[in-house]
Amino acid sequence: SAVISQKPSRDICQRGTSLTIQCQVDSQVTMMFWYRQQPGQSLTLIATANQGSEATYESGFVIDKFPISRPNLTFSTLTVSNMSPEDSSIYLCSVPSRPGQFFGPGTRLTVL
Amino acid sequence: GQNIDQPTEMTATEGAIVQINCTYQTSGFNGLFWYQQHAGEAPTFLSYNVLDGLEEKGRFSSFLSRSKGYSYLLLKELQMKDSASYLCSRGGGNKLTFGTGTQLKVEL
């Protein structure tokens, strides 16, 4: 399995600010995925980050709120913009694995 | 649709057997995954079924019926460390769609 790190591991932020979460993988991958896990809920796919092209967003998620960068095959960032308390969640990145996907440790975000 | 249904909570006794059921919508199906997630940790892969039948891996087994849109995860010889959330996930293309998860509590 790949080794995935995320920074920060957790943060507490004020309403109206933005936070950028980093995801680093130890091998080159064509696709990286960003998920949100709200308290007590399961995982919901936000978007697929493709190197060299814009991210593909799922229904209910928009680029203005969750801009994503994918500068190379081992790194991606997800920004949570203009945060509100409803954005308090765990944000996870994942990469394809055989089979399925392998998940990073997650970033626990609390918005006050 | 991509609805995936599984029970919210289950409780079982150490040493016992528990079966966690999952139903899903069959259109565009590309495999059924089970993940385990301990509190505060990332999900970890448990099993994968793409064909009908039972896949056994140690104490854990997973079953799939594609025609019925039905899967279950069977955990044998339960241990306290098996207390976790178990996520049923349906593959479609490169994506995974997750159910709400079943919180399993193993008691003495």
PDB file of C-alpha atoms in Angstrom:
ATOM      1  CA  SER A   1       0.000   0.000   0.000  1.00  0.00           C
ATOM      2  CA  ALA A   2       1.005   3.607  -0.564  1.00  0.00           C
ATOM      3  CA  VAL A   3       2.128   5.827   2.277  1.00  0.00           C
ATOM      4  CA  ILE A   4      -0.063   8.924   2.499  1.00  0.00           C
ATOM      5  CA  SER A   5       0.451  11.895   4.779  1.00  0.00           C
ATOM      6  CA  GLN A   6      -1.890  14.802   5.376  1.00  0.00           C
ATOM      7  CA  LYS A   7      -1.195  18.190   6.882  1.00  0.00           C
ATOM      8  CA  PRO A   8      -2.462  19.492   9.168  1.00  0.00           C
ATOM      9  CA  SER A   9      -3.724  16.508  11.132  1.00  0.00           C
ATOM     10  CA  ARG A  10      -6.217  18.773  12.863  1.00  0.00           C
ATOM     11  CA  ASP A  11      -7.078  22.432  13.107  1.00  0.00           C
ATOM     12  CA  ILE A  12      -9.532  24.768  14.758  1.00  0.00           C
ATOM     13  CA  CYS A  13     -10.530  27.694  12.577  1.00  0.00           C
ATOM     14  CA  GLN A  14     -12.702  30.754  12.782  1.00  0.00           C
ATOM     15  CA  ARG A  15     -15.812  31.254  10.707  1.00  0.00           C
ATOM     16  CA  GLY A  16     -15.136  33.025   7.412  1.00  0.00           C
ATOM     17  CA  THR A  17     -11.525  31.933   7.092  1.00  0.00           C
ATOM     18  CA  SER A  18     -10.031  29.353   4.715  1.00  0.00           C
ATOM     19  CA  LEU A  19      -7.851  26.320   5.334  1.00  0.00           C
ATOM     20  CA  THR A  20      -5.673  24.452   2.860  1.00  0.00           C
ATOM     21  CA  ILE A  21      -5.123  20.756   3.477  1.00  0.00           C
ATOM     22  CA  GLN A  22      -2.164  18.996   1.914  1.00  0.00           C
ATOM     23  CA  CYS A  23      -1.973  15.376   0.800  1.00  0.00           C
ATOM     24  CA  GLN A  24       1.371  13.770  -0.045  1.00  0.00           C
ATOM     25  CA  VAL A  25       1.780  10.275  -1.484  1.00  0.00           C
ATOM     26  CA  ASP A  26       5.019   8.307  -1.646  1.00  0.00           C
ATOM     27  CA  SER A  27       4.397   7.110  -5.214  1.00  0.00           C
ATOM     28  CA  GLN A  28       3.064   8.598  -8.418  1.00  0.00           C
ATOM     29  CA  VAL A  29      -0.674   8.219  -8.923  1.00  0.00           C
ATOM     30  CA  THR A  30      -2.895   9.487 -11.702  1.00  0.00           C
ATOM     31  CA  MET A  31      -5.921  10.145  -9.520  1.00  0.00           C
ATOM     32  CA  MET A  32      -6.324  11.390  -5.989  1.00  0.00           C
ATOM     33  CA  PHE A  33      -9.668  11.639  -4.246  1.00  0.00           C
ATOM     34  CA  TRP A  34     -10.914  14.021  -1.574  1.00  0.00           C
ATOM     35  CA  TYR A  35     -13.637  12.937   0.859  1.00  0.00           C
ATOM     36  CA  ARG A  36     -15.523  14.587   3.662  1.00  0.00           C
ATOM     37  CA  GLN A  37     -16.734  12.725   6.735  1.00  0.00           C
ATOM     38  CA  GLN A  38     -19.092  14.782   8.843  1.00  0.00           C
ATOM     39  CA  PRO A  39     -19.507  13.865  12.519  1.00  0.00           C
ATOM     40  CA  GLY A  40     -21.134  10.471  12.869  1.00  0.00           C
ATOM     41  CA  GLN A  41     -21.511  10.116   9.123  1.00  0.00           C
ATOM     42  CA  SER A  42     -19.900   8.073   6.396  1.00  0.00           C
ATOM     43  CA  LEU A  43     -17.577   9.283   3.678  1.00  0.00           C
ATOM     44  CA  THR A  44     -18.791  11.528   0.880  1.00  0.00           C
ATOM     45  CA  LEU A  45     -16.666  12.093  -2.209  1.00  0.00           C
ATOM     46  CA  ILE A  46     -15.978  15.787  -2.811  1.00  0.00           C
ATOM     47  CA  ALA A  47     -13.917  15.585  -5.979  1.00  0.00           C
ATOM     48  CA  THR A  48     -11.356  13.686  -7.989  1.00  0.00           C
ATOM     49  CA  ALA A  49      -8.049  15.500  -8.479  1.00  0.00           C
ATOM     50  CA  ASN A  50      -6.365  14.806 -11.802  1.00  0.00           C
ATOM     51  CA  GLN A  51      -2.854  15.942 -12.612  1.00  0.00           C
ATOM     52  CA  GLY A  52      -2.777  18.430 -15.442  1.00  0.00           C
ATOM     53  CA  SER A  53      -6.493  19.144 -15.519  1.00  0.00           C
ATOM     54  CA  GLU A  54      -9.200  20.622 -13.357  1.00  0.00           C
ATOM     55  CA  ALA A  55     -10.669  18.535 -10.592  1.00  0.00           C
ATOM     56  CA  THR A  56     -13.966  16.766 -11.180  1.00  0.00           C
ATOM     57  CA  TYR A  57     -16.510  17.713  -8.519  1.00  0.00           C
ATOM     58  CA  GLU A  58     -19.406  15.615  -7.262  1.00  0.00           C
ATOM     59  CA  SER A  59     -22.937  16.882  -7.055  1.00  0.00           C
ATOM     60  CA  GLY A  60     -23.294  19.366  -4.225  1.00  0.00           C
ATOM     61  CA  PHE A  61     -19.658  20.456  -4.220  1.00  0.00           C
ATOM     62  CA  VAL A  62     -18.303  23.436  -6.152  1.00  0.00           C
ATOM     63  CA  ILE A  63     -14.860  24.718  -7.009  1.00  0.00           C
ATOM     64  CA  ASP A  64     -15.382  28.095  -5.362  1.00  0.00           C
ATOM     65  CA  LYS A  65     -15.970  26.438  -2.002  1.00  0.00           C
ATOM     66  CA  PHE A  66     -13.450  23.601  -2.355  1.00  0.00           C
ATOM     67  CA  PRO A  67     -10.665  24.618  -4.749  1.00  0.00           C
ATOM     68  CA  ILE A  68      -8.235  21.810  -5.447  1.00  0.00           C
ATOM     69  CA  SER A  69      -4.701  21.838  -6.783  1.00  0.00           C
ATOM     70  CA  ARG A  70      -2.780  18.920  -8.284  1.00  0.00           C
ATOM     71  CA  PRO A  71       0.628  20.236  -9.281  1.00  0.00           C
ATOM     72  CA  ASN A  72       2.244  16.814  -9.717  1.00  0.00           C
ATOM     73  CA  LEU A  73       1.590  13.087  -9.441  1.00  0.00           C
ATOM     74  CA  THR A  74       2.386  12.814  -5.731  1.00  0.00           C
ATOM     75  CA  PHE A  75       0.711  15.873  -4.204  1.00  0.00           C
ATOM     76  CA  SER A  76      -2.650  17.588  -3.960  1.00  0.00           C
ATOM     77  CA  THR A  77      -4.275  20.292  -1.859  1.00  0.00           C
ATOM     78  CA  LEU A  78      -7.889  20.891  -0.895  1.00  0.00           C
ATOM     79  CA  THR A  79      -8.926  24.324   0.347  1.00  0.00           C
ATOM     80  CA  VAL A  80     -12.052  24.771   2.426  1.00  0.00           C
ATOM     81  CA  SER A  81     -13.062  28.374   1.729  1.00  0.00           C
ATOM     82  CA  ASN A  82     -15.112  30.845   3.734  1.00  0.00           C
ATOM     83  CA  MET A  83     -15.676  28.251   6.417  1.00  0.00           C
ATOM     84  CA  SER A  84     -18.779  27.880   8.547  1.00  0.00           C
ATOM     85  CA  PRO A  85     -19.436  25.522  11.465  1.00  0.00           C
ATOM     86  CA  GLU A  86     -21.160  23.151   9.001  1.00  0.00           C
ATOM     87  CA  ASP A  87     -17.746  22.538   7.437  1.00  0.00           C
ATOM     88  CA  SER A  88     -16.536  20.880  10.632  1.00  0.00           C
ATOM     89  CA  SER A  89     -15.586  17.429   9.391  1.00  0.00           C
ATOM     90  CA  ILE A  90     -12.765  15.045   8.785  1.00  0.00           C
ATOM     91  CA  TYR A  91     -11.286  15.535   5.331  1.00  0.00           C
ATOM     92  CA  LEU A  92      -9.515  12.534   3.817  1.00  0.00           C
ATOM     93  CA  CYS A  93      -7.537  12.039   0.666  1.00  0.00           C
ATOM     94  CA  SER A  94      -7.214   8.663  -0.983  1.00  0.00           C
ATOM     95  CA  VAL A  95      -5.476   7.040  -3.929  1.00  0.00           C
ATOM     96  CA  PRO A  96      -6.379   4.037  -6.072  1.00  0.00           C
ATOM     97  CA  SER A  97      -5.329   0.704  -4.721  1.00  0.00           C
ATOM     98  CA  ARG A  98      -5.772  -2.826  -5.979  1.00  0.00           C
ATOM     99  CA  PRO A  99      -8.568  -3.203  -5.236  1.00  0.00           C
ATOM    100  CA  GLY A 100     -10.414  -0.102  -4.103  1.00  0.00           C
ATOM    101  CA  GLN A 101      -8.736   2.920  -2.540  1.00  0.00           C
ATOM    102  CA  PHE A 102      -6.183   3.544   0.172  1.00  0.00           C
ATOM    103  CA  PHE A 103      -6.893   6.390   2.561  1.00  0.00           C
ATOM    104  CA  GLY A 104      -4.736   8.962   4.227  1.00  0.00           C
ATOM    105  CA  PRO A 105      -4.977   9.603   7.990  1.00  0.00           C
ATOM    106  CA  GLY A 106      -7.381  12.523   7.578  1.00  0.00           C
ATOM    107  CA  THR A 107      -7.532  16.132   8.727  1.00  0.00           C
ATOM    108  CA  ARG A 108      -9.936  16.891  11.549  1.00  0.00           C
ATOM    109  CA  LEU A 109     -11.339  20.382  11.076  1.00  0.00           C
ATOM    110  CA  THR A 110     -13.379  22.256  13.644  1.00  0.00           C
ATOM    111  CA  VAL A 111     -14.912  25.590  12.670  1.00  0.00           C
ATOM    112  CA  LEU A 112     -16.017  27.890  15.464  1.00  0.00           C
TER     113      LEU A 112
ATOM    114  CA  GLY B   1     -29.233   5.948  -7.768  1.00  0.00           C
ATOM    115  CA  GLN B   2     -26.405   4.916  -5.521  1.00  0.00           C
ATOM    116  CA  ASN B   3     -28.316   4.221  -2.288  1.00  0.00           C
ATOM    117  CA  ILE B   4     -26.452   1.915   0.019  1.00  0.00           C
ATOM    118  CA  ASP B   5     -28.266   0.712   3.097  1.00  0.00           C
ATOM    119  CA  GLN B   6     -26.814  -0.941   6.172  1.00  0.00           C
ATOM    120  CA  PRO B   7     -27.848  -1.034   9.821  1.00  0.00           C
ATOM    121  CA  THR B   8     -26.707   1.911  11.902  1.00  0.00           C
ATOM    122  CA  GLU B   9     -25.640  -0.013  14.984  1.00  0.00           C
ATOM    123  CA  MET B  10     -25.081  -3.589  16.113  1.00  0.00           C
ATOM    124  CA  THR B  11     -23.962  -5.117  19.382  1.00  0.00           C
ATOM    125  CA  ALA B  12     -22.411  -8.566  19.791  1.00  0.00           C
ATOM    126  CA  THR B  13     -20.586 -10.599  22.395  1.00  0.00           C
ATOM    127  CA  GLU B  14     -16.900 -11.392  22.417  1.00  0.00           C
ATOM    128  CA  GLY B  15     -16.280 -14.772  20.777  1.00  0.00           C
ATOM    129  CA  ALA B  16     -19.566 -14.720  18.877  1.00  0.00           C
ATOM    130  CA  ILE B  17     -20.356 -14.327  15.176  1.00  0.00           C
ATOM    131  CA  VAL B  18     -21.980 -11.240  13.683  1.00  0.00           C
ATOM    132  CA  GLN B  19     -23.307 -10.578  10.183  1.00  0.00           C
ATOM    133  CA  ILE B  20     -23.569  -7.042   8.848  1.00  0.00           C
ATOM    134  CA  ASN B  21     -25.882  -6.716   5.855  1.00  0.00           C
ATOM    135  CA  CYS B  22     -25.709  -4.213   3.032  1.00  0.00           C
ATOM    136  CA  THR B  23     -28.025  -3.573   0.108  1.00  0.00           C
ATOM    137  CA  TYR B  24     -27.196  -1.372  -2.851  1.00  0.00           C
ATOM    138  CA  GLN B  25     -28.576  -0.270  -6.171  1.00  0.00           C
ATOM    139  CA  THR B  26     -27.170  -2.452  -8.924  1.00  0.00           C
ATOM    140  CA  SER B  27     -26.869  -0.085 -11.887  1.00  0.00           C
ATOM    141  CA  GLY B  28     -23.271   0.506 -12.973  1.00  0.00           C
ATOM    142  CA  PHE B  29     -21.975  -1.872 -10.340  1.00  0.00           C
ATOM    143  CA  ASN B  30     -18.238  -2.480 -10.309  1.00  0.00           C
ATOM    144  CA  GLY B  31     -17.479  -4.335  -7.106  1.00  0.00           C
ATOM    145  CA  LEU B  32     -18.468  -4.249  -3.448  1.00  0.00           C
ATOM    146  CA  PHE B  33     -15.999  -3.259  -0.749  1.00  0.00           C
ATOM    147  CA  TRP B  34     -16.006  -3.467   3.016  1.00  0.00           C
ATOM    148  CA  TYR B  35     -13.863  -1.107   5.072  1.00  0.00           C
ATOM    149  CA  GLN B  36     -13.226  -0.979   8.801  1.00  0.00           C
ATOM    150  CA  GLN B  37     -12.861   2.349  10.554  1.00  0.00           C
ATOM    151  CA  HIS B  38     -11.854   2.730  14.178  1.00  0.00           C
ATOM    152  CA  ALA B  39     -12.769   5.972  15.878  1.00  0.00           C
ATOM    153  CA  GLY B  40     -10.433   8.776  14.871  1.00  0.00           C
ATOM    154  CA  GLU B  41      -8.678   6.717  12.235  1.00  0.00           C
ATOM    155  CA  ALA B  42      -8.799   6.332   8.457  1.00  0.00           C
ATOM    156  CA  PRO B  43     -10.839   3.530   6.870  1.00  0.00           C
ATOM    157  CA  THR B  44      -8.858   0.383   6.158  1.00  0.00           C
ATOM    158  CA  PHE B  45      -9.659  -2.162   3.464  1.00  0.00           C
ATOM    159  CA  LEU B  46     -11.209  -5.452   4.585  1.00  0.00           C
ATOM    160  CA  SER B  47     -12.645  -7.201   1.551  1.00  0.00           C
ATOM    161  CA  TYR B  48     -13.699  -6.952  -2.060  1.00  0.00           C
ATOM    162  CA  ASN B  49     -16.319  -8.936  -3.993  1.00  0.00           C
ATOM    163  CA  VAL B  50     -16.914  -8.588  -7.687  1.00  0.00           C
ATOM    164  CA  LEU B  51     -18.416 -12.028  -8.382  1.00  0.00           C
ATOM    165  CA  ASP B  52     -21.230 -13.801  -6.577  1.00  0.00           C
ATOM    166  CA  GLY B  53     -20.307 -15.909  -3.619  1.00  0.00           C
ATOM    167  CA  LEU B  54     -18.291 -15.923  -0.455  1.00  0.00           C
ATOM    168  CA  GLU B  55     -14.763 -14.568  -0.001  1.00  0.00           C
ATOM    169  CA  GLU B  56     -13.061 -15.748   3.161  1.00  0.00           C
ATOM    170  CA  LYS B  57     -10.087 -14.068   4.771  1.00  0.00           C
ATOM    171  CA  GLY B  58      -9.280 -15.299   8.255  1.00  0.00           C
ATOM    172  CA  ARG B  59     -11.980 -14.338  10.722  1.00  0.00           C
ATOM    173  CA  PHE B  60     -13.683 -12.115   8.167  1.00  0.00           C
ATOM    174  CA  SER B  61     -15.799 -13.246   5.206  1.00  0.00           C
ATOM    175  CA  SER B  62     -17.814 -11.275   2.703  1.00  0.00           C
ATOM    176  CA  PHE B  63     -20.672 -12.444   0.502  1.00  0.00           C
ATOM    177  CA  LEU B  64     -22.132 -10.932  -2.637  1.00  0.00           C
ATOM    178  CA  SER B  65     -25.290 -11.499  -4.657  1.00  0.00           C
ATOM    179  CA  ARG B  66     -25.222  -9.191  -7.669  1.00  0.00           C
ATOM    180  CA  SER B  67     -28.738 -10.029  -8.828  1.00  0.00           C
ATOM    181  CA  LYS B  68     -30.156  -9.105  -5.424  1.00  0.00           C
ATOM    182  CA  GLY B  69     -27.899  -6.107  -4.828  1.00  0.00           C
ATOM    183  CA  TYR B  70     -26.959  -7.649  -1.497  1.00  0.00           C
ATOM    184  CA  SER B  71     -23.778  -8.224   0.457  1.00  0.00           C
ATOM    185  CA  TYR B  72     -22.870  -9.145   3.982  1.00  0.00           C
ATOM    186  CA  LEU B  73     -19.750  -9.066   6.109  1.00  0.00           C
ATOM    187  CA  LEU B  74     -19.354 -11.955   8.537  1.00  0.00           C
ATOM    188  CA  LEU B  75     -17.074 -11.584  11.525  1.00  0.00           C
ATOM    189  CA  LYS B  76     -16.235 -14.729  13.495  1.00  0.00           C
ATOM    190  CA  GLU B  77     -14.669 -15.187  16.918  1.00  0.00           C
ATOM    191  CA  LEU B  78     -15.304 -11.574  17.748  1.00  0.00           C
ATOM    192  CA  GLN B  79     -12.660  -9.703  19.683  1.00  0.00           C
ATOM    193  CA  MET B  80     -12.951  -6.453  21.591  1.00  0.00           C
ATOM    194  CA  LYS B  81     -10.703  -4.793  19.007  1.00  0.00           C
ATOM    195  CA  ASP B  82     -13.355  -5.475  16.350  1.00  0.00           C
ATOM    196  CA  SER B  83     -15.436  -2.677  17.853  1.00  0.00           C
ATOM    197  CA  ALA B  84     -15.445  -0.203  14.987  1.00  0.00           C
ATOM    198  CA  SER B  85     -17.531   1.183  12.162  1.00  0.00           C
ATOM    199  CA  TYR B  86     -17.901  -1.089   9.133  1.00  0.00           C
ATOM    200  CA  LEU B  87     -18.466   0.690   5.844  1.00  0.00           C
ATOM    201  CA  CYS B  88     -20.102  -0.958   2.856  1.00  0.00           C
ATOM    202  CA  SER B  89     -18.907   0.669  -0.345  1.00  0.00           C
ATOM    203  CA  ARG B  90     -19.975   0.237  -3.917  1.00  0.00           C
ATOM    204  CA  GLY B  91     -17.510   0.668  -6.752  1.00  0.00           C
ATOM    205  CA  GLY B  92     -18.492   2.363  -9.980  1.00  0.00           C
ATOM    206  CA  GLY B  93     -15.817   3.327 -12.448  1.00  0.00           C
ATOM    207  CA  ASN B  94     -12.969   4.763 -10.374  1.00  0.00           C
ATOM    208  CA  LYS B  95     -15.264   5.972  -7.612  1.00  0.00           C
ATOM    209  CA  LEU B  96     -16.372   4.514  -4.328  1.00  0.00           C
ATOM    210  CA  THR B  97     -19.756   5.323  -2.831  1.00  0.00           C
ATOM    211  CA  PHE B  98     -20.104   4.605   0.854  1.00  0.00           C
ATOM    212  CA  GLY B  99     -23.029   3.587   2.979  1.00  0.00           C
ATOM    213  CA  THR B 100     -23.635   5.254   6.308  1.00  0.00           C
ATOM    214  CA  GLY B 101     -21.613   2.625   8.133  1.00  0.00           C
ATOM    215  CA  THR B 102     -22.531   0.144  10.853  1.00  0.00           C
ATOM    216  CA  GLN B 103     -21.173   0.884  14.303  1.00  0.00           C
ATOM    217  CA  LEU B 104     -20.343  -2.482  15.873  1.00  0.00           C
ATOM    218  CA  LYS B 105     -19.894  -2.729  19.610  1.00  0.00           C
ATOM    219  CA  VAL B 106     -18.339  -5.908  20.976  1.00  0.00           C
ATOM    220  CA  GLU B 107     -19.141  -6.581  24.620  1.00  0.00           C
ATOM    221  CA  LEU B 108     -17.768  -9.030  27.154  1.00  0.00           C
TER     222      LEU B 108
END
